[in-house]
N, CA and C atoms as an extended XYZ file, in Angstrom:
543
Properties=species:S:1:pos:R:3:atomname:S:1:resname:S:1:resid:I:1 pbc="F F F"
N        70.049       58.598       76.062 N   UNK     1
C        70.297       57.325       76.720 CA  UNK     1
C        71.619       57.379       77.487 C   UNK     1
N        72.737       58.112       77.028 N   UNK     2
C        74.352       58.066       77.703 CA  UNK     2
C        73.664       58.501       79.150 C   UNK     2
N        72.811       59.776       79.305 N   UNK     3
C        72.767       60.080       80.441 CA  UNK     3
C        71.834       59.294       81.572 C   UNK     3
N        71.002       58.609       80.686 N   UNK     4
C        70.617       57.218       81.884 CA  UNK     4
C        71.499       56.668       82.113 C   UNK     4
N        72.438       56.275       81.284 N   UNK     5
C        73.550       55.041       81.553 CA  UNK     5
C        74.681       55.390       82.211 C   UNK     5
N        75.296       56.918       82.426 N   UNK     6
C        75.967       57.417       83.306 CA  UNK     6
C        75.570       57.651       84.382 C   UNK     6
N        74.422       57.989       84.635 N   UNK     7
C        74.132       58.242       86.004 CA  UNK     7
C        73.511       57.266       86.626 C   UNK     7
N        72.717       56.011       86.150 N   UNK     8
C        72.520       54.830       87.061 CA  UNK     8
C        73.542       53.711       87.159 C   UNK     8
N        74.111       53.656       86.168 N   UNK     9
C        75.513       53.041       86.036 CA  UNK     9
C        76.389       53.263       87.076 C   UNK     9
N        76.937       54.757       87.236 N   UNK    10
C        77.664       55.068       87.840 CA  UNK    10
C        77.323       54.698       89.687 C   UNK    10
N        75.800       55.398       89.763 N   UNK    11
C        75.139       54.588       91.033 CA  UNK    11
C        75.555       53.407       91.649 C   UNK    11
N        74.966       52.150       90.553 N   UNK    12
C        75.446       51.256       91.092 CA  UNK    12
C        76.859       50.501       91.569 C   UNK    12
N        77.438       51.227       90.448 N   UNK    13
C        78.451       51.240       90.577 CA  UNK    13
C        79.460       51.907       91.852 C   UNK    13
N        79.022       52.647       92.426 N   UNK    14
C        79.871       53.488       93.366 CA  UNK    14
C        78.676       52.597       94.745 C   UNK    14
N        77.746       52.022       94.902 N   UNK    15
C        76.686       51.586       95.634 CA  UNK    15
C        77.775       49.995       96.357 C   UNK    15
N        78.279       49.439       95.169 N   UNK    16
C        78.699       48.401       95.428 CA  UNK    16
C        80.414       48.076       95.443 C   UNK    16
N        80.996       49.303       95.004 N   UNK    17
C        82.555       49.273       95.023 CA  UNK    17
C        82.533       50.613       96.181 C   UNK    17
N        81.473       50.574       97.087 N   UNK    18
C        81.751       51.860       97.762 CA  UNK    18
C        81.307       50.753       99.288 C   UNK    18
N        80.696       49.767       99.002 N   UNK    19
C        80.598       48.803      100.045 CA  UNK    19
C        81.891       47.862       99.954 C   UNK    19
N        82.453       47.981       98.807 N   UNK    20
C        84.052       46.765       98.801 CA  UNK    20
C        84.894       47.799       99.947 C   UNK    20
N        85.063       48.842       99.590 N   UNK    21
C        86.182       49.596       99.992 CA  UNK    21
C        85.755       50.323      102.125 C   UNK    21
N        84.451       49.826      102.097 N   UNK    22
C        84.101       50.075      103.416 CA  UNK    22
C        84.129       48.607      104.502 C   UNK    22
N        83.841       47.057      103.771 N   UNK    23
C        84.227       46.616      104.549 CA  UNK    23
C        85.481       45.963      104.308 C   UNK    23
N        86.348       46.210      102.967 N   UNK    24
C        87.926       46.070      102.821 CA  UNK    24
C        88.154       44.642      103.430 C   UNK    24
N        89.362       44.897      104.429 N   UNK    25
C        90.068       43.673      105.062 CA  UNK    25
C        89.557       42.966      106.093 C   UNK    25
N        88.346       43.674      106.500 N   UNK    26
C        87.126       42.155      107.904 CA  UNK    26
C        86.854       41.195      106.128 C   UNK    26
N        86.777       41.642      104.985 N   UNK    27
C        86.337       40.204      103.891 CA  UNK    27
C        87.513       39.252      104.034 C   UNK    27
N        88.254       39.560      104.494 N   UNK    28
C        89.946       38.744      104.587 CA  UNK    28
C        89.256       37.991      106.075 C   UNK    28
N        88.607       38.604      107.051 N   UNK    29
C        88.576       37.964      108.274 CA  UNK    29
C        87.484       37.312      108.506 C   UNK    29
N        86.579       37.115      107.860 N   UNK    30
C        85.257       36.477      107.880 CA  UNK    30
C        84.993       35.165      107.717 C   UNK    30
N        84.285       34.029      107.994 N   UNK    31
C        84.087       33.424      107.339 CA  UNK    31
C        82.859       33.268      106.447 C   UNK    31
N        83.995       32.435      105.183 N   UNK    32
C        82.511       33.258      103.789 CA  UNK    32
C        81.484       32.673      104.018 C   UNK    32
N        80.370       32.591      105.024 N   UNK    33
C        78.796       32.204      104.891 CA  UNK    33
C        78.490       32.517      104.728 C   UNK    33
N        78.723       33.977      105.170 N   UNK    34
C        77.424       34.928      104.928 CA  UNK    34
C        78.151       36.217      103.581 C   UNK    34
N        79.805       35.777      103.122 N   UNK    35
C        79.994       36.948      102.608 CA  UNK    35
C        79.229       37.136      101.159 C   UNK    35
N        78.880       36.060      100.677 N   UNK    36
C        78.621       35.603       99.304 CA  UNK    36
C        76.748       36.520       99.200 C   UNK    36
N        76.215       36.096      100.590 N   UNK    37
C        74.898       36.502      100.817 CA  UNK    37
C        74.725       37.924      100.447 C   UNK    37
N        75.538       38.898      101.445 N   UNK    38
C        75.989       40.256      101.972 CA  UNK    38
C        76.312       40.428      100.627 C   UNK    38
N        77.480       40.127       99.738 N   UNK    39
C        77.681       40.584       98.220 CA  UNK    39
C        76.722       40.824       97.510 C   UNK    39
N        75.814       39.772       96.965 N   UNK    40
C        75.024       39.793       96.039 CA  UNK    40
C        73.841       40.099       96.269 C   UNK    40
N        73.534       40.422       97.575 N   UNK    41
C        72.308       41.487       98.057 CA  UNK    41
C        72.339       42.866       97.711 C   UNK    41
N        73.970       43.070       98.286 N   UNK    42
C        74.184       44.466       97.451 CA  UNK    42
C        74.502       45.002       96.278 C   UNK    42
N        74.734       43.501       95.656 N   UNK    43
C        74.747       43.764       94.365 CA  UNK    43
C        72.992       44.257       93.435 C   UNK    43
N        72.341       43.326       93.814 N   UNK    44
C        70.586       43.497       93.683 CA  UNK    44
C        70.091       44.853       93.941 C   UNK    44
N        70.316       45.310       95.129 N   UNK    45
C        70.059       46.230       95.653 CA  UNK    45
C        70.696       47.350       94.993 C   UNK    45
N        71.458       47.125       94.654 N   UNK    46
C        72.762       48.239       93.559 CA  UNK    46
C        72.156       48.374       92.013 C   UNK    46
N        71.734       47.095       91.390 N   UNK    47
C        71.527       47.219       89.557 CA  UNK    47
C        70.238       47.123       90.226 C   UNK    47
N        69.200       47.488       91.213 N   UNK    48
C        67.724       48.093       90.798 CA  UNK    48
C        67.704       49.063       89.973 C   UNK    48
N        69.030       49.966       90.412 N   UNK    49
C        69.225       51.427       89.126 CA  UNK    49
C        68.698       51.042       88.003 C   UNK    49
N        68.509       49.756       87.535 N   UNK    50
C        68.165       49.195       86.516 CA  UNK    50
C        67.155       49.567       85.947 C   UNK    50
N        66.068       49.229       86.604 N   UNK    51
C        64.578       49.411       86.862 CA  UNK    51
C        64.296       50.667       86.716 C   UNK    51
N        64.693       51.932       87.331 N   UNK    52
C        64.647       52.961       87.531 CA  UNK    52
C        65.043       54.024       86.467 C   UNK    52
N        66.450       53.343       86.058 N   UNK    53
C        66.369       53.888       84.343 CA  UNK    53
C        65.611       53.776       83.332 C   UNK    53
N        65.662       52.621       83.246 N   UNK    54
C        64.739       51.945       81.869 CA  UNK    54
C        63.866       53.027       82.144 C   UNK    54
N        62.432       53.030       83.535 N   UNK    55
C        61.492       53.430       83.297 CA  UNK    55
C        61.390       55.371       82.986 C   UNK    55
N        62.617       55.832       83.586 N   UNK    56
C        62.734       56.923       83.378 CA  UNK    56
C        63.096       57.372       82.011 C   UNK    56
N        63.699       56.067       81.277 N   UNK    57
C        63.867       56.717       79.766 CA  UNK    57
C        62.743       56.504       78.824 C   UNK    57
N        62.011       55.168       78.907 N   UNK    58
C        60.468       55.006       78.718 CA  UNK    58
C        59.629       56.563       78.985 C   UNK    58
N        59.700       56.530       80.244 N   UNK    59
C        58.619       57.673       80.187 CA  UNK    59
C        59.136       59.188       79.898 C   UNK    59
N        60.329       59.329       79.824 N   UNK    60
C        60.697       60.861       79.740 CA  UNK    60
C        61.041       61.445       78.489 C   UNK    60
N        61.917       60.041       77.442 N   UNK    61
C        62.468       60.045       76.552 CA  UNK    61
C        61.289       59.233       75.160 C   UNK    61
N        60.408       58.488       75.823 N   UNK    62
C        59.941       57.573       74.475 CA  UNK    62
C        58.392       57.364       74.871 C   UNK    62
N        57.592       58.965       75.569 N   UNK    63
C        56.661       58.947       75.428 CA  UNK    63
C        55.798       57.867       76.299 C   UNK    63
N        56.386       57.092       77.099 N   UNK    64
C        55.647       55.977       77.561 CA  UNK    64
C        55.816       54.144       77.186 C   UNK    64
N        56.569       54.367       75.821 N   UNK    65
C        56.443       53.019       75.498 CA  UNK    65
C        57.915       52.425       75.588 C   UNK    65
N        58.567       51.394       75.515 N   UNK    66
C        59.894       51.173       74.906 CA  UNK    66
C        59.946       49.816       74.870 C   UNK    66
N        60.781       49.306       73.380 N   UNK    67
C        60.523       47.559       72.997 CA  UNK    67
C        61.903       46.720       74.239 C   UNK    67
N        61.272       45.411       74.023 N   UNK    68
C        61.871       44.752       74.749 CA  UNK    68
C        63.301       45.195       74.514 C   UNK    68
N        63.963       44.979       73.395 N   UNK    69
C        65.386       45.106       73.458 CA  UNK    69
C        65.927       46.220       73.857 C   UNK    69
N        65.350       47.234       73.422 N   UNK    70
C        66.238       48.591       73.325 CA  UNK    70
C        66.378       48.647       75.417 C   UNK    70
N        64.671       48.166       75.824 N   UNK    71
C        65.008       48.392       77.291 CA  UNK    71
C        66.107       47.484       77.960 C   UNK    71
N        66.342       46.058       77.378 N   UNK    72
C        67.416       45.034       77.652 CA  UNK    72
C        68.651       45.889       77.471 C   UNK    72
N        69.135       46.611       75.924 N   UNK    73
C        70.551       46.960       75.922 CA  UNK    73
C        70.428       48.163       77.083 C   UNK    73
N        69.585       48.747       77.449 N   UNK    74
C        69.825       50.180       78.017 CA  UNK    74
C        70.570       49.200       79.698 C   UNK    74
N        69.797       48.194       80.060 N   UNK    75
C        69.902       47.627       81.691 CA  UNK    75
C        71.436       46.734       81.530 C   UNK    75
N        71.654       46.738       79.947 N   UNK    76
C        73.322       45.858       79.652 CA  UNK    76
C        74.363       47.431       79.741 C   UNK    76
N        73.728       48.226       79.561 N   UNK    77
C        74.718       49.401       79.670 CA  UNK    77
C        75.174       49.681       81.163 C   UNK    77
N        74.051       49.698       81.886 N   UNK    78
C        73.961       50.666       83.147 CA  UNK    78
C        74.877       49.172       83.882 C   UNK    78
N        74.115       48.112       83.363 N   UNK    79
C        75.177       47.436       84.043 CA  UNK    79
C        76.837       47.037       83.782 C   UNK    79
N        77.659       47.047       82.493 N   UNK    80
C        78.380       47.056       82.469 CA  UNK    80
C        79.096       48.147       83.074 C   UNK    80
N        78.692       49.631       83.132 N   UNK    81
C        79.052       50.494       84.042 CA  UNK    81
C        79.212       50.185       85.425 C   UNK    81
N        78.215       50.183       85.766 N   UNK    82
C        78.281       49.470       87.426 CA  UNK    82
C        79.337       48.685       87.582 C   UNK    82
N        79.397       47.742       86.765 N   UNK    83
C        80.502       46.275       86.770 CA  UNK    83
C        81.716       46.457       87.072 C   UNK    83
N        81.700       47.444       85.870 N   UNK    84
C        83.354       48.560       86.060 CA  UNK    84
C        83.962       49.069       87.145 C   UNK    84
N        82.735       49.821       87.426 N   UNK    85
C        83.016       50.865       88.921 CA  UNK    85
C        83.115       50.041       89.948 C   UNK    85
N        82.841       48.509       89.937 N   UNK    86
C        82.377       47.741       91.309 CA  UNK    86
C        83.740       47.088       91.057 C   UNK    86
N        84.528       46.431       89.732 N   UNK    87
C        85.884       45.885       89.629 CA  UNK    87
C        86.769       46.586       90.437 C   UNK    87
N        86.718       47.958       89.481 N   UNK    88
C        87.736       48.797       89.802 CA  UNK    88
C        87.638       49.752       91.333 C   UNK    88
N        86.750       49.206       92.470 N   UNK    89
C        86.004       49.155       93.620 CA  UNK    89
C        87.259       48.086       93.922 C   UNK    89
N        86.884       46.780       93.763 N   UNK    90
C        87.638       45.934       94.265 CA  UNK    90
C        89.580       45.678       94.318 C   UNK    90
N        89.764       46.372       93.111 N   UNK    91
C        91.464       46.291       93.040 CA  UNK    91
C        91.800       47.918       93.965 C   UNK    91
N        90.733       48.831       94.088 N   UNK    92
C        91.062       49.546       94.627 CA  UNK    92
C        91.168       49.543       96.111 C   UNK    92
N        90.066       48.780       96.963 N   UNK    93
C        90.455       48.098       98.403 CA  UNK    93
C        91.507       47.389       98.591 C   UNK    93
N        92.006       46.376       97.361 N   UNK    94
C        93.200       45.620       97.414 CA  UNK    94
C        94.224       46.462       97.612 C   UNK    94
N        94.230       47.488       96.880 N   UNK    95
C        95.464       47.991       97.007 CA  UNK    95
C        95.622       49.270       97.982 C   UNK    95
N        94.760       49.573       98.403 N   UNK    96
C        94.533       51.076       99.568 CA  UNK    96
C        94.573       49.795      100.717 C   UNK    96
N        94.174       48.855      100.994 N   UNK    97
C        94.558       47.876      102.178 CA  UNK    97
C        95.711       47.485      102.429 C   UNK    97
N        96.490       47.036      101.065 N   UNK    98
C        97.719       46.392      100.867 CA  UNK    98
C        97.380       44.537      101.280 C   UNK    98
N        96.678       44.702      100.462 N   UNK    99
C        95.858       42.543      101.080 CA  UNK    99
C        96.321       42.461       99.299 C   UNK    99
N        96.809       41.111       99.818 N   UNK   100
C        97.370       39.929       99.077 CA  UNK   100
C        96.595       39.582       98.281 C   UNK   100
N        95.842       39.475       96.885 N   UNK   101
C        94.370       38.591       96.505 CA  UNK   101
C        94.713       37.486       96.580 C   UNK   101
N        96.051       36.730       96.526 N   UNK   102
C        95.880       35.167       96.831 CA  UNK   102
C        95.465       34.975       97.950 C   UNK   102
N        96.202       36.070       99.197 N   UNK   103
C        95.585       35.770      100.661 CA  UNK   103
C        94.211       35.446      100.491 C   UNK   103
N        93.809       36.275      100.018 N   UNK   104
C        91.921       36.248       99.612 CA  UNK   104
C        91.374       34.699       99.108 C   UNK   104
N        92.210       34.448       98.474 N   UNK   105
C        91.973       32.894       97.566 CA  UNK   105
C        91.976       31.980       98.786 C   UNK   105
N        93.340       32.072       99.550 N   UNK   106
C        93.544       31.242      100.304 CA  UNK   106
C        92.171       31.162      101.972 C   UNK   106
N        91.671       32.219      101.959 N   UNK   107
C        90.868       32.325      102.816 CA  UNK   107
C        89.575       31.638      102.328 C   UNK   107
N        89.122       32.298      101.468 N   UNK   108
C        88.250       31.569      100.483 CA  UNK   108
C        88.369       29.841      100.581 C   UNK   108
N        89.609       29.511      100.555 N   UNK   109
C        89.792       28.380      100.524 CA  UNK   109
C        89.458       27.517      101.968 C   UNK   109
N        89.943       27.891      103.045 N   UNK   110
C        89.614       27.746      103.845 CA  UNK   110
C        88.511       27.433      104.202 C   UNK   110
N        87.613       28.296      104.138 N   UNK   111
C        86.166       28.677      104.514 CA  UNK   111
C        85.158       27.485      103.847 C   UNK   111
N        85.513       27.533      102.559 N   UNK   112
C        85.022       25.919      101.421 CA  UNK   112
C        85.482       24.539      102.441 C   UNK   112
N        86.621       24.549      102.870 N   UNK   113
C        87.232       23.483      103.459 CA  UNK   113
C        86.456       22.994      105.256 C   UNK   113
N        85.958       24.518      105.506 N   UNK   114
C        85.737       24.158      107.150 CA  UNK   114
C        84.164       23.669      106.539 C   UNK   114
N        83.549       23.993      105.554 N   UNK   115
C        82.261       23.320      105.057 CA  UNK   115
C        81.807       22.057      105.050 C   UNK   115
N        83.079       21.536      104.168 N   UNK   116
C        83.477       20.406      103.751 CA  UNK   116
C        83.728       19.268      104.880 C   UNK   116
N        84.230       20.068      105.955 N   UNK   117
C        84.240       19.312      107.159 CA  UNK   117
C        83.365       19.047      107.683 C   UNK   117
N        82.753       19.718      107.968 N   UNK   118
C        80.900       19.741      108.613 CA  UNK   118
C        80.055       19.024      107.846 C   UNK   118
N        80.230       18.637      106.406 N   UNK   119
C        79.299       17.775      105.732 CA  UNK   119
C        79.721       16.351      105.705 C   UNK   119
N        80.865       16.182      106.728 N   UNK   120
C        81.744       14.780      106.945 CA  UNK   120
C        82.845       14.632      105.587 C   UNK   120
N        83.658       15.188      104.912 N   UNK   121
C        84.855       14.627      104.022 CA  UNK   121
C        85.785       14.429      105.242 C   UNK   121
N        86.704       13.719      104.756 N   UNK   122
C        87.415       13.157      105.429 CA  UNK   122
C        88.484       14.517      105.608 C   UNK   122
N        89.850       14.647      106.270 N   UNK   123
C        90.613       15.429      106.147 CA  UNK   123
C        91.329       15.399      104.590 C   UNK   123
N        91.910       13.851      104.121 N   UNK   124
C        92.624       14.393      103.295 CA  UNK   124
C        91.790       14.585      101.984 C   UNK   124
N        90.537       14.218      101.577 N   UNK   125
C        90.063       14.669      100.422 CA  UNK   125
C        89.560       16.083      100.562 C   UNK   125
N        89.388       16.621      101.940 N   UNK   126
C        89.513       18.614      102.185 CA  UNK   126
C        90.920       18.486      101.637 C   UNK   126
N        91.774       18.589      102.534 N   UNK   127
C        93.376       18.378      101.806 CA  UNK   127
C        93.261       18.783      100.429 C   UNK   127
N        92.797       17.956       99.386 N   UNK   128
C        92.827       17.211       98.342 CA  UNK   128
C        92.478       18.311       97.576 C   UNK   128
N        91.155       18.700       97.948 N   UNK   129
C        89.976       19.641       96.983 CA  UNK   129
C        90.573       20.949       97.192 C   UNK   129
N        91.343       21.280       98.842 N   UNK   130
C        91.654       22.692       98.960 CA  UNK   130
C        92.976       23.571       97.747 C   UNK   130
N        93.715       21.935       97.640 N   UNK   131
C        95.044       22.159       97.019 CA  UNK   131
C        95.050       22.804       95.499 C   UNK   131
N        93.750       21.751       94.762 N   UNK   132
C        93.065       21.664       93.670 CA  UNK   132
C        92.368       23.258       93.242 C   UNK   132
N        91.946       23.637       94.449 N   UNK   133
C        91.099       24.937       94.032 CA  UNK   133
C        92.489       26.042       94.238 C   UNK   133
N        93.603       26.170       95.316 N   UNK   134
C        94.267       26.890       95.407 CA  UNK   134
C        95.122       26.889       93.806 C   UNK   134
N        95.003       25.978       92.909 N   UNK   135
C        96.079       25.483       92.105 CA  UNK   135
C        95.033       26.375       90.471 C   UNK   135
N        94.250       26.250       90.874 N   UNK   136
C        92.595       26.221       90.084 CA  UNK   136
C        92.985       27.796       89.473 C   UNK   136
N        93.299       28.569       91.040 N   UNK   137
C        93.074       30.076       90.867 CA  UNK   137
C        94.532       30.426       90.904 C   UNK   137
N        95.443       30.165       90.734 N   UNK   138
C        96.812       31.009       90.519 CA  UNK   138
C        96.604       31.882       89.680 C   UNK   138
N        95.917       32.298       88.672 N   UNK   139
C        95.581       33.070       87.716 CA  UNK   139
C        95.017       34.326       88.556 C   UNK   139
N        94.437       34.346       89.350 N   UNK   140
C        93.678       35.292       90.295 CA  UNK   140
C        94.745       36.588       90.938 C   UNK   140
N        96.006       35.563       90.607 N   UNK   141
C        96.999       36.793       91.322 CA  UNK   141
C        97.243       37.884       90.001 C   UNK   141
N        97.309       38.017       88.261 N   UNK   142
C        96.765       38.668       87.786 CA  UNK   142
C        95.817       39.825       87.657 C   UNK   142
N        96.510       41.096       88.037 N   UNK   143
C        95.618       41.953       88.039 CA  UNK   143
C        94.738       42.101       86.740 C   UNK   143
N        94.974       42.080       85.784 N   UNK   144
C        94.112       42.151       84.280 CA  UNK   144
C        92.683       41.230       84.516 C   UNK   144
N        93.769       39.933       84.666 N   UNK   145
C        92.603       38.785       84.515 CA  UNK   145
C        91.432       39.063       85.762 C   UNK   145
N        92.149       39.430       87.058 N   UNK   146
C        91.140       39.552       88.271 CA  UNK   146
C        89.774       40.421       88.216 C   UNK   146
N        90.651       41.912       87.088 N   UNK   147
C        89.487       42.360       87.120 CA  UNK   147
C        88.881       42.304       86.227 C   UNK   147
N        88.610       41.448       85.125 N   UNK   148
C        88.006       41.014       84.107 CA  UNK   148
C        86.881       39.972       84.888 C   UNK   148
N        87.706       39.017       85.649 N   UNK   149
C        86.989       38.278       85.868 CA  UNK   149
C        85.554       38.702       87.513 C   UNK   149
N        85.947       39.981       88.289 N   UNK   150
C        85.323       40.339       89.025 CA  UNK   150
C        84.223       40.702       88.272 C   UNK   150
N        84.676       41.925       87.211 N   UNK   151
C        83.165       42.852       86.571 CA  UNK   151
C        82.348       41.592       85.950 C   UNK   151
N        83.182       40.952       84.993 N   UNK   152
C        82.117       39.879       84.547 CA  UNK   152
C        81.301       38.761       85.265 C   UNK   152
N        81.816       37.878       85.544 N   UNK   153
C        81.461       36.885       86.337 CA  UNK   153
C        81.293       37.482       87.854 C   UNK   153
N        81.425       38.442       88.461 N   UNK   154
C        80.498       39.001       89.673 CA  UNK   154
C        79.186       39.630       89.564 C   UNK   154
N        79.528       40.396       89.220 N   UNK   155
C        78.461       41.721       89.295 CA  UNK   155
C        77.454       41.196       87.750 C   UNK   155
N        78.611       41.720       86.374 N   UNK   156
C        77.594       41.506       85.381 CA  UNK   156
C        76.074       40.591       85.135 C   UNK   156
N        76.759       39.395       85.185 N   UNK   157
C        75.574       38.866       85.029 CA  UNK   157
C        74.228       38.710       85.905 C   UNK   157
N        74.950       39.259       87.080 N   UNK   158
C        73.562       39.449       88.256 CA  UNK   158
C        72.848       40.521       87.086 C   UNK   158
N        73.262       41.471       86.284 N   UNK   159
C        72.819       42.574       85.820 CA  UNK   159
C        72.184       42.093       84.537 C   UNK   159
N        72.514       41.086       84.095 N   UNK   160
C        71.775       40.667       83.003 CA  UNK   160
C        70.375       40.032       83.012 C   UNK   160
N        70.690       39.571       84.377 N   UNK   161
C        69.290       38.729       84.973 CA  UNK   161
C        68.269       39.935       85.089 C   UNK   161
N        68.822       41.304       86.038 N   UNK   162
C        68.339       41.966       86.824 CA  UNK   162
C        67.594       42.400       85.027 C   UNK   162
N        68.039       42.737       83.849 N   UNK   163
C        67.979       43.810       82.734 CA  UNK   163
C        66.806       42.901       82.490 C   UNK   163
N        66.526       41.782       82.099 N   UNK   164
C        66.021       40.652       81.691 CA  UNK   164
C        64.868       41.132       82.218 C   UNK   164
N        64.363       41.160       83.415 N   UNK   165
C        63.732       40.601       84.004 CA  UNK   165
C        62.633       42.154       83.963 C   UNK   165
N        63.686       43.579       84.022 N   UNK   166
C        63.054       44.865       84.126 CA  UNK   166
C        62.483       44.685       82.337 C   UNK   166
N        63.236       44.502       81.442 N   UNK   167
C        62.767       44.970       80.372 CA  UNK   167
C        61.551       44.171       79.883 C   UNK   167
N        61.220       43.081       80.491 N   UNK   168
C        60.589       42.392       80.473 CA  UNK   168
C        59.280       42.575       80.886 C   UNK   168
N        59.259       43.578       82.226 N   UNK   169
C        58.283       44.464       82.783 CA  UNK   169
C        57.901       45.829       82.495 C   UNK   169
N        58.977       46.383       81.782 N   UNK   170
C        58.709       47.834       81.184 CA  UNK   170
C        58.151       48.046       80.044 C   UNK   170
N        58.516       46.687       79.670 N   UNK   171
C        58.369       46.795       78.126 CA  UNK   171
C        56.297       46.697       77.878 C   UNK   171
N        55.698       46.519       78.479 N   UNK   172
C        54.563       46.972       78.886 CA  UNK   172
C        53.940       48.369       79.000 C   UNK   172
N        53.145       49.169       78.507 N   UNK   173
C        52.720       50.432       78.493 CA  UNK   173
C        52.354       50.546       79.866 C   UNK   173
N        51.498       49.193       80.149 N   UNK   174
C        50.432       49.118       81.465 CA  UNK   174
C        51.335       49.199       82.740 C   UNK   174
N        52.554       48.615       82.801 N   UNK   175
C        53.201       48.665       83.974 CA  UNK   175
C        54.092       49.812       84.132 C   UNK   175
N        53.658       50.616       85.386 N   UNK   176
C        53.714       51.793       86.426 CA  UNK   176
C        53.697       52.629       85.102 C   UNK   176
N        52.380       53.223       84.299 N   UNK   177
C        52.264       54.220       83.411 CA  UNK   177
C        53.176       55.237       83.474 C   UNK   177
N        53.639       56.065       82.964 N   UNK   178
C        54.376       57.608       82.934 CA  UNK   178
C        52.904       58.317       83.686 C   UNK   178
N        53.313       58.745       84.642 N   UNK   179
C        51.880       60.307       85.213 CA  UNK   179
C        52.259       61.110       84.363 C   UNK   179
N        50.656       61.520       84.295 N   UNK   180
C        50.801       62.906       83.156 CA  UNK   180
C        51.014       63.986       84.158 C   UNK   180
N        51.872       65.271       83.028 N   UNK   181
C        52.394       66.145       84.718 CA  UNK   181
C        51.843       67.581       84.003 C   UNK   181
C-alpha cells in the first residue's frame, strides 16, 4: 500500500503545487472569478490519482476485491500526501516569488469587494465587510498556521469527497473488473 500512496500521492501532489508555482504571482494579479474555478479543477483533476490507486491496489494487490474502508483510508493517504506536496507547493511560490501572503489576503479581499459591488452593497458596508475579513485573516500571515490551513481546508477535503466517492465505486467486484493477463 506505501507504494500506491507514494506514488499517486506524490502525483497529485506535484500535479497541483506544480500548477501553484507555474502560475505564482498573475494569482496576485487576477481577479478571483475564475481563480477559485481554475484551483479546484486542478485540484479534481489532480486526486483522480485517487481512483487509479485504489483500483490498482484492488486488482494487483487484493485479487480483485477491496472493502469499503480499507479503499477510503488508502484515497485518505494518497490524499493527505498530495495535500502536503500542494501546501508545501504553495509557501514555496510565496517564497521563490517573494509575494507578501497578506498581499494575497488583501487581493482576495478586493476581488470579494468588487462582487459585492455589482450585487448593489452600498460602499461603506463593502468598506465594512472588507475590513472585517482583512481583520478575520491576520492569522494567514503565519507560516505554520497557512500551511496547515492550505493542505487541510484546500486540497484535503476535496480528497475526502474525491476517496468517498472512489471507494464507494471500487468497493464493487463488478466495477471496471481486474483483466485477467
Amino acid at each position: 500500500m506505501k507504494k500506491i500512496v507514494l506514488t499517486f500521492g506524490s502525483i497529485s501532489g506535484i500535479i497541483t503545487g506544480g500548477m501553484l508555482l507555474l502560475t505564482g504571482p498573475s494569482m496576485f494579479d487576477m481577479d478571483n472569478s475564475n481563480g477559485a474555478l481554475i484551483g479546484y479543477t486542478t485540484m479534481v483533476i489532480a486526486l483522480s490519482t485517487i481512483f487509479i490507486g485504489i483500483k490498482m491496489y484492488r486488482d494487483k494487490y487484493l485479487g480483485g476485491a477491496i472493502k469499503f474502508g480499507r479503499a477510503f483510508l488508502l484515497g485518505i493517504y494518497i490524499s493527505l500526501l498530495g495535500s502536503f506536496i500542494y501546501a508545501a507547493g504553495w509557501e514555496l511560490t510565496l517564497a521563490v516569488n517573494d509575494l507578501d501572503p497578506m498581499m494575497f489576503m488583501q487581493k482576495y479581499a478586493e476581488g470579494e469587494a468588487r462582487k459585492l459591488a455589482g450585487a448593489g452593497m452600498s460602499e461603506a458596508e463593502i468598506a465594512e465587510k472588507s475590513t472585517a475579513m482583512l481583520e478575520q485573516w491576520q492569522w494567514y500571515a503565519n507560516p505554520i498556521l497557512r500551511f496547515l490551513w492550505t493542505m487541510i481546508f484546500e486540497m484535503f477535503f476535496v480528497g475526502v469527497v474525491i476517496s468517498l466517492i472512489c471507494a464507494g465505486i471500487l468497493r464493487k467486484k463488478e466495477a471496471l473488473p481486474a483483466q485477467a493477463s
